[in-house]
Structure formats: structure tokens, C-alpha cells
Short mmCIF file of C-alpha atoms in Angstrom, two decimals:
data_model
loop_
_atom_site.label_atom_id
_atom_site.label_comp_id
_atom_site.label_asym_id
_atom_site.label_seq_id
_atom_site.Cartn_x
_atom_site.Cartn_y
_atom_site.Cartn_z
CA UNK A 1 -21.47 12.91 9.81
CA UNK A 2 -20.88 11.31 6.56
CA UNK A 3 -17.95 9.09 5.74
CA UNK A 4 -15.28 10.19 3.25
CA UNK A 5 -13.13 7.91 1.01
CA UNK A 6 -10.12 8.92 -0.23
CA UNK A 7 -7.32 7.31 -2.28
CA UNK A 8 -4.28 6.57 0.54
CA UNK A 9 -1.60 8.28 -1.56
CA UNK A 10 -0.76 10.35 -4.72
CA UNK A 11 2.02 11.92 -6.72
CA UNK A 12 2.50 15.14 -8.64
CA UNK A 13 5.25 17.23 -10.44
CA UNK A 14 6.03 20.16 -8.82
CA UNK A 15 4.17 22.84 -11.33
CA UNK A 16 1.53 20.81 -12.23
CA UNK A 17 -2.11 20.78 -10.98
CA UNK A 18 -2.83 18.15 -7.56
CA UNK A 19 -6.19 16.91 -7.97
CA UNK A 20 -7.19 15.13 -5.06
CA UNK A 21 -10.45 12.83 -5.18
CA UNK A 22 -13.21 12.31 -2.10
CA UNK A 23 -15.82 10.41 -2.27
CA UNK A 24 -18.69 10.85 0.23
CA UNK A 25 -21.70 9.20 -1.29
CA UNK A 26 -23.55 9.15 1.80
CA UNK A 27 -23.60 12.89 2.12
CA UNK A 28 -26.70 14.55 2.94
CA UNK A 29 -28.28 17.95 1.99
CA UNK A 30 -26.97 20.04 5.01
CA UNK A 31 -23.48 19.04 5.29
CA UNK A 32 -20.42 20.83 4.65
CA UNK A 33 -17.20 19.27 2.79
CA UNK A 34 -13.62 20.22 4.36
CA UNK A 35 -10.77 20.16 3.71
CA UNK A 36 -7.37 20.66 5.65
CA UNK A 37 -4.02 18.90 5.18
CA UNK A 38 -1.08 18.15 7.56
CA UNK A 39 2.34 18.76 6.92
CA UNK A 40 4.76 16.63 8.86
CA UNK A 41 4.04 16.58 12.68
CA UNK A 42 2.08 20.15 12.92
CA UNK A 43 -1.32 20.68 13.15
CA UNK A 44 -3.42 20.15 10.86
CA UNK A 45 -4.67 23.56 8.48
CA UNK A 46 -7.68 24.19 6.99
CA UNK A 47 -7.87 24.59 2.90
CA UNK A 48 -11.00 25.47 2.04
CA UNK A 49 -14.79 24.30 2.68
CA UNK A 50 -17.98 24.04 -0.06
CA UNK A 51 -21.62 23.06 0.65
CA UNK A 52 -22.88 22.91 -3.23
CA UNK A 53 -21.11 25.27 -5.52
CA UNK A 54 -17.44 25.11 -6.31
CA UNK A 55 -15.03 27.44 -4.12
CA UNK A 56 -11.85 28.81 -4.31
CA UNK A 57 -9.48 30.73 -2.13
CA UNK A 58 -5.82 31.56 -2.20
CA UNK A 59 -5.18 28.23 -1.56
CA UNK A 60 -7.05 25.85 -3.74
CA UNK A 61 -10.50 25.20 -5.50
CA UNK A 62 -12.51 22.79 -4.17
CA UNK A 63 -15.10 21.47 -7.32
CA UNK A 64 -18.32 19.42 -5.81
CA UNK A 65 -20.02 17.09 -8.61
CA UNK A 66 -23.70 17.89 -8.84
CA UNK A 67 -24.85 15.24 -7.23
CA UNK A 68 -22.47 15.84 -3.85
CA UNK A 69 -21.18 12.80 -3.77
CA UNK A 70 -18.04 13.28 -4.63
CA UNK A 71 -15.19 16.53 -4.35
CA UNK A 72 -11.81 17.42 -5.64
CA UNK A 73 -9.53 19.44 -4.24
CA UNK A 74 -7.25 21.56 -6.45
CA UNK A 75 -3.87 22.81 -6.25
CA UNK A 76 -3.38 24.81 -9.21
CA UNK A 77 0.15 24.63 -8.97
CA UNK A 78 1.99 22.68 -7.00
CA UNK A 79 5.33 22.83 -5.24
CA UNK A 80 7.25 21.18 -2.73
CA UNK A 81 5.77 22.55 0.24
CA UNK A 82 2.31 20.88 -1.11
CA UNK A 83 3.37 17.96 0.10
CA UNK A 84 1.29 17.15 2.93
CA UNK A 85 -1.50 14.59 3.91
CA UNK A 86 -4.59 16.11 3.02
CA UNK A 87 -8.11 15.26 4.56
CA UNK A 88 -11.62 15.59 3.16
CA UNK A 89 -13.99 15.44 6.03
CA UNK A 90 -18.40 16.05 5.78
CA UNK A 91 -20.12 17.53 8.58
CA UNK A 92 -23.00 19.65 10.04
CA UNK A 93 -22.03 23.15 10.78
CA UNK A 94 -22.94 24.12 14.43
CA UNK A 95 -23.96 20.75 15.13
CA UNK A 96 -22.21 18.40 18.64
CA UNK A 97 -20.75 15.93 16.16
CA UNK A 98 -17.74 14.08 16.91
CA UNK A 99 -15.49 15.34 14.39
CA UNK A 100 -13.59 12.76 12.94
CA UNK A 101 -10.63 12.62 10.92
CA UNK A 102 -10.05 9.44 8.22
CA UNK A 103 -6.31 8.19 7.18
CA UNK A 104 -6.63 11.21 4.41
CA UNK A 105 -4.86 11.28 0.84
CA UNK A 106 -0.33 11.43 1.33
CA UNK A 107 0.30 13.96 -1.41
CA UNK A 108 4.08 13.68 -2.61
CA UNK A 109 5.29 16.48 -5.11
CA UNK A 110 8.02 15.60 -6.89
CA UNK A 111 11.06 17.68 -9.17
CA UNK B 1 -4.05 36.90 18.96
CA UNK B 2 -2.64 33.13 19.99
CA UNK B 3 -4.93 30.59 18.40
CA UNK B 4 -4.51 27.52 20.39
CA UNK B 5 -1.73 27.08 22.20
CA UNK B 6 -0.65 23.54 23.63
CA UNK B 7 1.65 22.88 26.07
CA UNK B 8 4.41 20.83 26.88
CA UNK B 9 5.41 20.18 23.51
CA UNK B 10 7.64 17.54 24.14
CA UNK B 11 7.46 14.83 27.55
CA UNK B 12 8.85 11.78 28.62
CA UNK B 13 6.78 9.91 31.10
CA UNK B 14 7.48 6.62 33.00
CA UNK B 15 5.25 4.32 32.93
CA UNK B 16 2.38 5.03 35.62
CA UNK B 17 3.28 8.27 36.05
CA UNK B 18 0.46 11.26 35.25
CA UNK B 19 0.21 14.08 33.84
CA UNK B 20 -2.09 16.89 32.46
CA UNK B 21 -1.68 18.32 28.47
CA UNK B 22 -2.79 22.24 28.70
CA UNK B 23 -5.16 23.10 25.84
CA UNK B 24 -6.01 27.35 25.55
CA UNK B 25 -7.55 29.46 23.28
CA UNK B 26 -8.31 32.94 23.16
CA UNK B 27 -10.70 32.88 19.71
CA UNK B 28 -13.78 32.01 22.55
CA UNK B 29 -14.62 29.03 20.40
CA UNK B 30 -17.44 27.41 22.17
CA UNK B 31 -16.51 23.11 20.56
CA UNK B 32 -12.82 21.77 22.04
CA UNK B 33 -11.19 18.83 20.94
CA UNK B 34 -8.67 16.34 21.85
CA UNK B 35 -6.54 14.18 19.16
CA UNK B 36 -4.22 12.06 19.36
CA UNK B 37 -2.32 10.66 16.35
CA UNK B 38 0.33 7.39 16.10
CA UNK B 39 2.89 7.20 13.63
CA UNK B 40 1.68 7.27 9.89
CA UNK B 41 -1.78 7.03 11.10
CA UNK B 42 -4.55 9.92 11.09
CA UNK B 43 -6.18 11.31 13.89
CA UNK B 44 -8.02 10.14 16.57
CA UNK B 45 -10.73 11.56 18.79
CA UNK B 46 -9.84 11.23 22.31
CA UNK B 47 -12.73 13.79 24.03
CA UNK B 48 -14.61 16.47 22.98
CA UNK B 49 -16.67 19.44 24.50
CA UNK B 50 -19.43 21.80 23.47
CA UNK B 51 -18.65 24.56 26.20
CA UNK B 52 -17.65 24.55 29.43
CA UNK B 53 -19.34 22.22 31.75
CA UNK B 54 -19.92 20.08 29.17
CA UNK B 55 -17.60 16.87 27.72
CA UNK B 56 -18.45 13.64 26.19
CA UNK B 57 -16.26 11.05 24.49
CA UNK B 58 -14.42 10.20 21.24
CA UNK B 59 -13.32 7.11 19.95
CA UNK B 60 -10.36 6.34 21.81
CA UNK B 61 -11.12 8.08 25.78
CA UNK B 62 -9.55 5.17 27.69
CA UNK B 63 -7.31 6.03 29.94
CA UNK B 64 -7.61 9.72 29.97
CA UNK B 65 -10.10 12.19 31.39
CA UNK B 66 -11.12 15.95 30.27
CA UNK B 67 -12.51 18.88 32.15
CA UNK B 68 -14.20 21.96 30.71
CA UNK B 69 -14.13 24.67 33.71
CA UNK B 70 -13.99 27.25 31.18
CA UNK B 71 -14.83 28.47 27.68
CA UNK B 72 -10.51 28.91 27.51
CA UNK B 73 -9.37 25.93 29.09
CA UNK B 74 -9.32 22.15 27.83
CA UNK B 75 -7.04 20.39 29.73
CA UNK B 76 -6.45 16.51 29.06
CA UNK B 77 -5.08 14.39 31.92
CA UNK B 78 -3.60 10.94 31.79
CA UNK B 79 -3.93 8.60 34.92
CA UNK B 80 -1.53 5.81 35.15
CA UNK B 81 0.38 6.60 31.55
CA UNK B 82 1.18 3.28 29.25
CA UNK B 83 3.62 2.86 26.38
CA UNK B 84 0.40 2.69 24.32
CA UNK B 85 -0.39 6.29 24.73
CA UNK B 86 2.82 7.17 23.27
CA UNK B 87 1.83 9.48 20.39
CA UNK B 88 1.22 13.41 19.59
CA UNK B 89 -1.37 15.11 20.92
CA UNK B 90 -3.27 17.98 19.26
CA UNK B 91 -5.74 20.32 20.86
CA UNK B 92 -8.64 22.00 18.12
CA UNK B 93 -10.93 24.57 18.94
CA UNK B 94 -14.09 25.71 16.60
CA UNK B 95 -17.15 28.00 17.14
CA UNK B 96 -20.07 25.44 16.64
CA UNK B 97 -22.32 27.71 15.13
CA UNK B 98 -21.74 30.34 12.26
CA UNK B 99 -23.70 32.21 10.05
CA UNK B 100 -21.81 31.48 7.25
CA UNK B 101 -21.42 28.18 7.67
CA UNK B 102 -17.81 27.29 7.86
CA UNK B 103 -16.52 25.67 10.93
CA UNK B 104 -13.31 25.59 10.55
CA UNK B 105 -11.36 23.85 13.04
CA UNK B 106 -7.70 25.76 14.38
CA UNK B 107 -5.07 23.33 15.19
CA UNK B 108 -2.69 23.52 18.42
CA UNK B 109 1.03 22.84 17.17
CA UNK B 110 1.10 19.33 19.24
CA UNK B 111 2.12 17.94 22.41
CA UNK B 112 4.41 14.95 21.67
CA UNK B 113 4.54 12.46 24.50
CA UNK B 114 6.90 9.25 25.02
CA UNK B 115 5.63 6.85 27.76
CA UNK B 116 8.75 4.74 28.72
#
């Protein structure tokens, strides 16, 4: 699986758009990006997942850059309960991989 | 409809003392996972498995040990606990192969475990 870099932390008002950067240069054509985040001590939850075109859900957008090296999670709107670490992860579905978590981006939302 | 379900949530071990984390999912996910993750730090891979029979090793399987009886069950055992394995535990579960192509891992809630 490729490796993901992401920035260690971030801030954002509550209201305003969260947009969280990944870079995963070494990303090849078959792989998935993820996301999830982890607020406090649970377990982490899944966000939302893209292979080439941008997504959305309920929960976010997730835009890919054209070349795939690179992501950004969206959260249109953020609020208190955003705040969360969130990791960006690149992996083969159905594949045996060892699935491997990084540090991930600590997003603080703020009054 | 359960998800994952981990238990205990909360032990206190001495040290050299063992134990066994319970890991169960009714979703018949075929990959299980074991995490574990230290204060302020992300998360770990401890041992994984692609169905039952079958386990192989994270990054960090020292000192514990994994069985795979069935597609449910994922227990995770510690021999001879150590302060070092102080730290929460989290169980994942995901299918390993989808049409669709999402693979989306589902999260146990966390065993926390103090080794004193």
C-alpha cells in the first residue's frame, strides 16, 4: 500500500469549511484513498473513500487531484463535534495488505 | 445487527499475568484486525487475518498471539503482560473483496488495558 502524508494538526472555525490535505504521491492506478477519523478514545469511523473522481456523502467530499497524488477531505461545515483526528490511508481493495494507519491530521474546531 | 463488539473494555493486569481480548463480529467479514494505540499516537498493527485458519503479523506482534478458529471470532491473547503493552486495543473487521470497491473497515469501541 502506498504511504500517505498528512499535515500533524489543523484548526478551523466552527461554520467554516475543514479542508484537510493528503499527499500520497506514490499511489498507484488500483488503489483506493480512505478516509476515517477518530474522535477521542473510540474507534475509528469511516468518512468516505474515492478511487479517481471526487465523492461525496452525508459526511464530507473527498476531491482527488488529477494526477492522484494528492486528496482533500472536506467538511463543508464544521462544528464542534468535527473535531477528531482524521486519517487518509491508500490501499488495494480485496487485497491481504496489512492495513496500516499513519499519525493522521488532529483537527481542532474552534468558536 | 452488532458490528464488532470487543470485550473487556477496561482491565488491569499485573505484570506477568495473561489474558485473552475477545474480538466478534456478526457482518461475516472475511479480513480481522488487531490495533493497538499509545497515548497521542496512531494505530498500530498488532496481527491480522484473512479468514479463519489463517493469521500473519503486523508491525508490532511481540508478545501476543492470535487465533482464527472461526470466520466470527478473533481473539488476541497476551502471554506474560508488560507495562509496555499498556495501551487501547481495537478490533476491525472488513470483507476483503467487494464489487464496488470500498473496503471499509468497522471499528470495535476498544479494549483499554493497564499492565501494572
Amino acid at each position: 500500500d502506498a504511504k500517505t502524508t498528512q499535515p500533524p494538526s489543523m484548526d478551523c472555525a466552527e461554520g467554516r469549511a475543514a479542508n484537510l490535505p493528503c499527499n500520497h504521491s506514490t499511489i498507484s492506478g488500483n488503489e483506493y484513498v480512505y478516509w476515517y477519523r477518530q474522535i477521542h478514545s473510540q474507534g475509528p469511523q469511516y468518512i468516505i473513500h474515492g478511487l479517481k473522481n471526487n465523492e461525496t456523502n452525508e459526511m464530507a467530499s473527498l476531491i482527488i487531484t488529477e494526477d492522484r497524488k494528492s486528496s482533500t477531505l472536506i467538511l463543508p461545515h464544521a462544528t464542534l463535534r468535527d473535531t477528531a483526528v482524521y486519517y487518509c490511508i491508500v490501499r488495494l481493495t480485496g487485497t491481504a495488505s496489512k492495513l496500516t494507519f499513519g499519525t493522521g491530521t488532529r483537527l481542532q474546531v474552534t468558536l | 445487527n452488532a458490528g464488532v463488539t470487543q470485550t473487556p473494555k477496561f482491565r488491569i493486569l499485573k505484570i506477568g499475568q495473561s489474558m485473552t481480548l475477545q474480538c466478534t463480529q456478526d457482518m461475516n467479514h472475511n479480513y480481522m484486525y488487531w490495533y493497538r494505540q499509545d497515548p497521542g499516537m496512531g494505530l498500530k498493527l498488532i496481527y491480522y487475518s484473512v479468514g479463519a485458519g489463517i493469521t500473519d503479523k503486523g508491525e508490532v506482534p511481540n508478545g501476543y498471539n492470535v487465533s482464527r478458529s472461526t470466520t466470527e471470532d478473533f481473539p488476541l491473547r497476551l502471554e506474560l503482560a508488560a507495562p509496555s503493552q499498556t495501551s487501547v486495543y481495537f478490533c476491525a473487521c472488513t470483507p476483503g473483496q467487494s464489487v464496488s470497491g470500498a473496503n471499509v473497515l468497522t471499528f470495535g469501541a476498544g479494549s483499554r488495558l493497564t499492565v501494572l
